[in-house]
Coordinates of C-alpha atoms and ligand atoms in Angstrom, one line a residue:
M412 CA 60.2 -7.9 -2.2
I413 CA 57.3 -9.7 -1.4
E414 CA 56.8 -9.7 -5.2
S415 CA 60.0 -10.8 -6.2
I416 CA 59.7 -14.1 -3.9
K417 CA 56.3 -14.7 -5.4
G418 CA 57.8 -14.2 -8.9
I419 CA 60.6 -16.8 -7.9
S420 CA 58.5 -19.4 -6.7
L421 CA 56.1 -19.2 -9.8
I422 CA 59.1 -20.2 -11.9
I423 CA 60.2 -22.7 -9.7
G424 CA 56.7 -24.3 -9.5
L425 CA 56.1 -24.1 -13.0
G426 CA 59.7 -25.9 -13.7
I427 CA 58.5 -28.9 -11.3
V428 CA 55.1 -28.8 -13.3
I429 CA 56.8 -29.0 -16.6
R430 CA 59.4 -31.9 -15.7
Y431 CA 56.6 -34.2 -14.2
A432 CA 54.3 -33.6 -17.1
Y433 CA 56.8 -34.4 -19.2
R434 CA 58.2 -37.6 -17.6
F435 CA 54.4 -38.5 -17.7
I436 CA 54.2 -37.9 -21.4
M437 CA 57.4 -39.9 -22.0
F438 CA 56.0 -42.8 -19.6
V439 CA 52.7 -42.9 -21.8
Y440 CA 54.2 -42.8 -25.2
A441 CA 56.9 -45.7 -24.2
F442 CA 54.3 -48.3 -23.2
S443 CA 51.9 -47.1 -25.7
L444 CA 52.8 -45.6 -29.3
R445 CA 56.7 -45.7 -29.3
A446 CA 57.5 -48.4 -31.9
P447 CA 59.9 -51.4 -31.2
V448 CA 63.0 -51.7 -32.6
N449 CA 63.8 -55.0 -35.1
I450 CA 65.9 -57.1 -32.6
K451 CA 66.8 -59.2 -35.5
K452 CA 69.5 -56.5 -36.5
Y453 CA 71.4 -58.0 -32.9
G454 CA 71.6 -61.3 -34.5
S455 CA 69.7 -64.4 -35.2
W456 CA 69.9 -66.4 -31.8
V457 CA 68.6 -65.4 -28.5
V458 CA 70.3 -67.2 -25.5
V459 CA 68.0 -67.4 -22.2
T460 CA 69.0 -68.9 -18.8
G461 CA 66.3 -70.2 -16.6
A462 CA 64.4 -70.4 -19.6
T463 CA 62.0 -73.3 -18.5
D464 CA 59.5 -71.1 -16.7
G465 CA 58.2 -67.9 -15.6
I466 CA 59.8 -64.7 -17.0
G467 CA 62.6 -66.7 -18.8
K468 CA 60.1 -68.9 -20.4
A469 CA 57.8 -66.1 -21.5
Y470 CA 60.6 -64.2 -23.0
C471 CA 61.4 -67.1 -25.2
H472 CA 58.0 -67.3 -26.6
Q473 CA 58.1 -63.3 -27.2
F474 CA 61.7 -63.7 -28.9
A475 CA 60.1 -66.8 -31.4
K476 CA 57.4 -64.8 -32.0
K477 CA 59.8 -62.1 -33.6
G478 CA 61.1 -64.8 -35.4
L479 CA 64.3 -65.0 -33.6
N480 CA 65.7 -68.8 -33.2
I481 CA 66.4 -69.7 -29.4
C482 CA 68.7 -71.4 -27.5
L483 CA 67.1 -72.1 -24.1
V484 CA 69.4 -73.1 -20.8
S485 CA 68.3 -74.6 -17.4
R486 CA 69.1 -77.8 -15.4
S487 CA 66.0 -79.9 -16.0
Q488 CA 66.5 -81.6 -19.3
E489 CA 62.7 -82.6 -19.7
K490 CA 61.3 -78.9 -19.0
L491 CA 64.1 -78.2 -21.5
N492 CA 62.6 -80.4 -24.3
L493 CA 59.2 -79.7 -23.6
V494 CA 59.5 -75.8 -23.9
A495 CA 61.5 -76.4 -27.0
S496 CA 59.1 -78.6 -28.8
E497 CA 56.3 -76.1 -27.5
I498 CA 58.3 -73.2 -29.2
E499 CA 58.9 -75.0 -32.3
N500 CA 55.3 -76.1 -32.9
K501 CA 54.0 -72.8 -32.5
Y502 CA 56.6 -70.6 -34.2
N503 CA 58.5 -71.0 -37.4
V504 CA 62.1 -70.7 -35.6
Q505 CA 65.0 -73.1 -34.6
T506 CA 65.9 -74.3 -31.1
K507 CA 68.7 -75.5 -29.2
V508 CA 68.9 -76.8 -25.6
I509 CA 71.5 -76.9 -23.1
S510 CA 70.9 -78.5 -19.8
F511 CA 73.3 -76.6 -17.2
D512 CA 73.8 -75.7 -13.6
F513 CA 74.4 -72.6 -12.8
N514 CA 74.7 -73.3 -9.1
T515 CA 78.4 -73.7 -9.8
T516 CA 81.7 -72.1 -9.1
D517 CA 83.7 -74.3 -11.5
D518 CA 85.3 -72.9 -14.3
T519 CA 85.5 -76.3 -16.4
K520 CA 81.9 -76.8 -16.2
Y521 CA 81.6 -73.2 -17.8
Q522 CA 84.1 -74.2 -20.6
A523 CA 81.8 -77.0 -21.7
L524 CA 78.6 -74.6 -21.6
Y525 CA 80.8 -71.8 -23.8
K526 CA 81.5 -75.0 -26.3
Q527 CA 78.0 -75.5 -26.9
L528 CA 77.2 -71.8 -27.3
G529 CA 80.6 -71.6 -29.7
G530 CA 78.2 -72.0 -33.1
L531 CA 75.6 -69.4 -32.4
D532 CA 75.1 -65.9 -34.0
I533 CA 73.8 -64.9 -30.6
G534 CA 72.2 -61.4 -30.9
V535 CA 70.6 -61.2 -27.8
L536 CA 71.8 -62.8 -23.8
V537 CA 68.8 -63.0 -21.2
N538 CA 70.5 -63.3 -18.0
N539 CA 67.3 -64.5 -16.6
V540 CA 68.2 -67.0 -14.3
G541 CA 68.0 -66.0 -10.6
I542 CA 66.7 -67.4 -7.3
S543 CA 65.2 -65.9 -3.7
Y544 CA 65.0 -67.1 -0.5
E545 CA 62.6 -69.8 0.5
H546 CA 60.7 -67.1 2.6
P547 CA 61.9 -63.5 4.0
M548 CA 64.8 -64.4 7.0
Y549 CA 67.3 -62.9 9.1
L550 CA 70.9 -63.2 7.8
D551 CA 71.7 -65.2 10.8
E552 CA 68.9 -67.9 9.9
L553 CA 70.2 -68.4 6.0
Q554 CA 71.9 -71.5 5.1
P555 CA 75.3 -70.9 4.4
S556 CA 74.5 -73.1 0.9
T557 CA 71.6 -71.0 0.5
I558 CA 74.1 -67.8 0.7
E559 CA 76.5 -69.6 -2.1
S560 CA 73.9 -70.6 -4.6
L561 CA 72.3 -67.0 -4.2
I562 CA 75.7 -65.3 -5.1
N563 CA 76.8 -68.5 -7.6
L564 CA 72.8 -67.8 -9.6
N565 CA 72.5 -64.2 -9.5
V566 CA 76.1 -62.7 -9.5
R567 CA 78.5 -65.3 -11.0
S568 CA 76.3 -66.3 -14.2
L569 CA 75.6 -63.2 -15.7
T570 CA 78.7 -61.7 -15.4
V571 CA 80.6 -64.8 -16.9
L572 CA 78.3 -65.4 -19.4
S573 CA 78.3 -61.5 -20.3
K574 CA 82.1 -61.7 -20.5
F575 CA 82.0 -64.7 -22.7
V576 CA 79.4 -62.8 -25.5
L577 CA 80.6 -59.5 -25.0
P578 CA 84.2 -59.8 -27.2
T579 CA 81.8 -61.5 -30.3
M580 CA 79.2 -58.9 -30.1
S581 CA 81.6 -55.7 -29.9
E582 CA 83.5 -57.3 -33.0
K583 CA 80.7 -57.5 -34.9
K584 CA 79.5 -54.4 -33.4
R585 CA 76.1 -55.9 -32.5
G586 CA 74.2 -57.2 -29.7
C587 CA 72.1 -56.9 -26.6
I588 CA 72.7 -58.7 -23.4
I589 CA 69.5 -58.1 -20.7
N590 CA 69.9 -58.8 -17.1
L591 CA 67.2 -59.5 -14.7
S592 CA 67.3 -57.3 -11.6
S593 CA 64.3 -56.6 -9.5
F594 CA 62.8 -53.8 -7.4
S595 CA 64.6 -55.3 -4.6
G596 CA 67.7 -54.0 -6.4
I597 CA 66.3 -50.6 -7.0
A598 CA 65.0 -49.3 -3.5
P599 CA 67.4 -46.9 -1.8
S600 CA 66.6 -48.5 1.8
G601 CA 67.6 -52.1 0.3
V602 CA 65.2 -55.0 1.0
A603 CA 65.5 -56.0 4.8
L604 CA 64.8 -60.0 5.6
L605 CA 66.1 -60.2 2.1
S606 CA 69.4 -58.8 2.2
V607 CA 71.4 -61.0 -0.1
Y608 CA 69.1 -61.1 -2.5
S609 CA 68.5 -57.5 -2.6
G610 CA 72.4 -57.0 -2.7
T611 CA 72.6 -59.1 -5.9
K612 CA 70.0 -57.6 -7.6
A613 CA 71.8 -53.8 -6.7
Y614 CA 75.3 -55.4 -7.8
V615 CA 73.2 -56.2 -11.2
E616 CA 71.4 -52.9 -11.5
K617 CA 75.3 -50.8 -11.4
F618 CA 76.8 -53.6 -13.3
S619 CA 74.6 -53.4 -16.2
L620 CA 74.8 -49.8 -16.0
A621 CA 78.4 -49.5 -16.0
L622 CA 78.5 -52.0 -19.0
N623 CA 76.3 -50.0 -21.2
T624 CA 78.5 -46.9 -20.8
E625 CA 81.3 -49.0 -21.6
Y626 CA 80.1 -51.1 -24.6
A627 CA 77.4 -48.5 -25.9
K628 CA 80.2 -47.2 -28.6
R629 CA 81.1 -50.8 -29.5
G630 CA 77.2 -51.3 -31.0
V631 CA 76.1 -53.4 -28.0
F632 CA 73.1 -52.4 -26.0
V633 CA 73.1 -53.3 -21.9
Q634 CA 69.5 -53.4 -20.7
C635 CA 68.8 -53.6 -17.1
I636 CA 65.2 -54.9 -16.2
T637 CA 64.0 -54.1 -12.5
P638 CA 60.6 -55.6 -12.2
G639 CA 58.2 -55.9 -9.2
I640 CA 56.0 -58.9 -8.9
V641 CA 55.3 -61.0 -11.3
V642 CA 53.5 -63.9 -11.6
S643 CA 55.8 -67.3 -10.9
N644 CA 57.1 -69.8 -8.7
M645 CA 59.7 -67.7 -7.6
S646 CA 57.2 -64.8 -6.4
K647 CA 54.6 -67.8 -5.2
V648 CA 52.1 -65.0 -6.7
R649 CA 49.2 -67.3 -8.7
R650 CA 47.0 -64.6 -9.6
T651 CA 47.2 -61.6 -11.7
S652 CA 46.3 -58.3 -10.9
L653 CA 46.8 -54.8 -11.7
F654 CA 50.5 -54.7 -9.9
V655 CA 50.9 -58.0 -10.6
P656 CA 51.4 -59.1 -14.5
S657 CA 51.7 -62.6 -16.1
P658 CA 55.1 -63.5 -17.5
E659 CA 53.1 -63.2 -20.8
A660 CA 51.8 -59.6 -20.5
F661 CA 55.0 -59.0 -18.8
T662 CA 57.8 -60.1 -21.3
R663 CA 55.8 -58.7 -24.1
S664 CA 55.8 -55.2 -22.9
A665 CA 59.8 -55.7 -21.5
V666 CA 60.8 -57.1 -25.1
A667 CA 59.2 -53.4 -26.5
T668 CA 61.6 -51.5 -24.3
I669 CA 64.9 -53.2 -26.1
G670 CA 66.9 -50.7 -28.1
H671 CA 65.2 -47.8 -26.0
E672 CA 65.4 -47.6 -22.1
K673 CA 68.9 -48.9 -20.8
I674 CA 67.0 -49.3 -17.5
T675 CA 63.4 -49.6 -16.9
T676 CA 60.8 -52.0 -15.0
G677 CA 59.5 -53.1 -18.0
Y678 CA 55.8 -52.6 -17.3
W679 CA 54.0 -49.5 -16.7
S680 CA 52.2 -50.4 -13.7
H681 CA 55.7 -51.4 -11.9
E682 CA 57.0 -47.9 -13.3
I683 CA 54.4 -46.3 -11.1
Q684 CA 55.2 -48.3 -8.2
A685 CA 58.8 -47.7 -8.6
F686 CA 58.2 -44.1 -9.1
F687 CA 57.0 -43.8 -5.5
I688 CA 59.7 -46.4 -4.4
K689 CA 62.0 -43.8 -5.2
S690 CA 60.1 -40.5 -4.4
L691 CA 58.8 -41.4 -0.8
P692 CA 61.0 -40.9 1.9
E693 CA 63.3 -43.7 2.3
F694 CA 62.3 -44.2 6.1
V695 CA 58.9 -44.7 4.9
T696 CA 59.6 -47.3 2.1
E697 CA 61.9 -48.8 4.5
K698 CA 59.2 -49.2 7.0
I699 CA 56.7 -50.3 4.4
L700 CA 59.1 -52.9 3.0
F701 CA 60.1 -54.1 6.4
D702 CA 56.7 -54.8 7.9
M703 CA 55.9 -56.6 4.4
H704 CA 58.2 -58.9 4.7
L705 CA 58.1 -59.5 8.3
G706 CA 54.5 -60.7 7.8
Q707 CA 55.4 -63.1 5.2
R708 CA 58.1 -64.6 6.9
K709 CA 55.6 -65.1 10.1
R710 CA 52.9 -66.9 7.5
A711 CA 55.6 -68.8 6.2
L712 CA 57.0 -70.2 9.4
N713 CA 53.4 -70.7 10.6
K714 CA 52.7 -72.7 7.4
K715 CA 55.9 -74.4 8.1
K716 CA 54.6 -75.5 11.9
Q717 CA 51.1 -76.9 10.8
N718 CA 53.0 -79.2 8.4
Ligands
LIG1159 N1 58.7 -63.2 -10.6 C1 58.9 -62.2 -9.9 O1 58.2 -61.6 -9.2 C2 60.0 -61.5 -10.1 C3 60.6 -60.5 -9.9 C4 61.9 -59.2 -10.1 C5 62.8 -60.1 -10.2 N2 62.7 -61.3 -10.8 C6 63.8 -62.0 -11.4 O2 63.4 -62.7 -12.4 C7 64.4 -64.0 -12.9 C8 63.1 -64.9 -13.0 O3 62.4 -65.3 -12.3 P1 61.1 -66.2 -12.2 O4 60.1 -65.8 -11.5 O5 60.7 -66.4 -13.5 O6 61.7 -68.1 -11.8 P2 61.5 -68.9 -11.6 O7 59.9 -69.2 -12.2 O8 61.7 -69.7 -10.3 O9 61.8 -69.7 -13.0 C9 63.3 -70.0 -13.0 C10 64.2 -70.7 -14.0 O10 65.6 -70.7 -13.6 C11 66.0 -72.1 -14.0 N3 66.7 -72.6 -13.1 C12 66.7 -72.5 -11.6 N4 67.7 -72.7 -11.1 C13 68.6 -73.5 -11.8 C14 69.7 -73.7 -11.8 N5 70.5 -74.0 -10.9 N6 70.7 -73.8 -12.8 C15 70.1 -73.5 -14.0 N7 68.7 -72.9 -14.1 C16 67.9 -72.8 -13.1 C17 64.5 -72.8 -13.5 O11 64.7 -74.1 -14.4 P3 65.2 -75.4 -14.0 O12 64.4 -76.0 -12.5 O13 65.1 -76.5 -15.3 O14 66.6 -75.6 -13.4 C18 63.3 -72.0 -14.5 O15 63.4 -72.2 -15.8 C19 65.1 -63.8 -11.8 O16 66.1 -63.5 -11.7 C20 64.2 -63.0 -10.9 O17 65.1 -62.6 -10.0 C21 61.7 -62.0 -10.9
LIG1160 C1 74.0 -74.9 -5.2 O1 74.9 -75.8 -4.1 C2 75.2 -76.2 -3.0 C3 76.5 -77.1 -3.0 O2 76.9 -78.2 -3.9 C4 74.2 -76.6 -2.5 O3 74.2 -77.2 -1.3 C5 72.9 -76.1 -2.5 O4 71.8 -76.7 -1.8 C6 72.8 -75.3 -4.0 N1 71.5 -74.8 -4.1 C7 70.5 -75.2 -4.7 C8 69.3 -73.9 -5.0 O5 70.4 -75.9 -5.6
LIG1161 C1 74.7 -57.4 -17.1 O1 75.0 -57.3 -18.7 C2 76.4 -56.9 -19.3 C3 75.9 -56.5 -20.5 O2 75.7 -58.0 -20.8 C4 76.9 -57.8 -18.8 O3 78.4 -57.5 -19.1 C5 77.1 -58.2 -17.1 O4 78.2 -59.0 -17.1 C6 75.8 -58.2 -16.7 N1 75.6 -58.4 -15.3 C7 75.4 -58.0 -14.5 C8 75.7 -58.1 -12.9 O5 75.0 -56.8 -14.8
LIG1162 C1 55.9 -73.9 -11.4 O1 56.6 -75.2 -10.8 C2 55.4 -76.7 -11.0 C3 56.0 -77.3 -10.6 O2 57.3 -77.8 -10.7 C4 55.3 -76.5 -12.8 O3 54.6 -77.6 -13.0 C5 54.8 -74.9 -13.1 O4 54.5 -75.0 -14.6 C6 55.9 -74.0 -12.5 N1 55.5 -72.6 -13.4 C7 54.3 -71.9 -12.7 C8 54.2 -70.5 -13.7 O5 53.6 -72.3 -12.1

């Protein structure tokens, strides 16, 4: 009796060890030796929303380096012209800029955007534009207009833009759509004090996975990227560290996962953090995240008082 319990435990234990060893080897392989796919096979243009800063701008540089033409979409015409000329001077590619404010529900404005995108052979769409809170807050402290803009920018923009590019992509049987989610979207407990942000990013994750299944057989690859903290104006983190890459390092790594993973953090150290976020008991991550954001809220409010 004792012997057979020992035997069964040994087999189960071995199974678990083999499973994690396999995951670990795949993880190392994915972020080191694996060859990237040829992104030009999807088409000659990449459209990036929120292209003038942070992660979006860094994505533009990575794709241009690979010889793809870049269409940049965000609000400020000045920033657009600046980033586009930077790219044209550095890489031998074409650029196009479109000034557009995604903080809108107005379909006629979107029609004007579609018209400008119409002529391009779009291979990759990067749904990057997104905003978060000024600082962590309780829902009752959020302005109704902030809730509106979170939904317009984080949910509406990528849903309608994907709908715009998908018919052509599935007709050509090639294309790739990348949606930017976040740790906040994959944490099983959600993220308290960023409830609306965290909810919009969870929408991105589920929407992308469902779409990937819908369109995989029609040659369109849909990918969902779920980063941790990256240096940017949005994250308000200015210094890189082991767990906080620069937008350049982050997107170099994320671009290499295109065509391979349909959902990934995009970066090796974020992959390790995500593993713990998903495997720790939920009450532990819930408490860690809540305490962390309570601290951030307190510091932000103190800073406001001083000014
Ligand atoms: N940074 C992080 O730690 C992190 C972590 C996880 C996920 N993410 C996600 O990654 C994405 C990019 O984040 P980021 O940190 O790179 O942001 P960022 O540095 O704040 O850049 C935002 C970009 O979006 C544009 N933009 C802002 N509002 C816009 C509007 N209403 N209409 C059109 N364009 C607009 C901005 O240009 P204009 O001002 O000229 O419009 C800018 O190019 C977001 O979806 C975010 O949720 C970021
Ligand atoms: C989005 O638009 C609304 C309504 O026009 C406005 O009140 C809000 O401040 C805008 N948000 C951003 C982030 O620009
Ligand atoms: C995500 O990507 C797919 C494929 O491009 C797209 O159709 C979908 O609208 C995007 N949006 C969300 C919320 O995932
Ligand atoms: C952040 O915003 C400032 C001011 O708008 C801008 O000069 C800077 O380039 C932005 N990006 C980063 C990564 O700090």
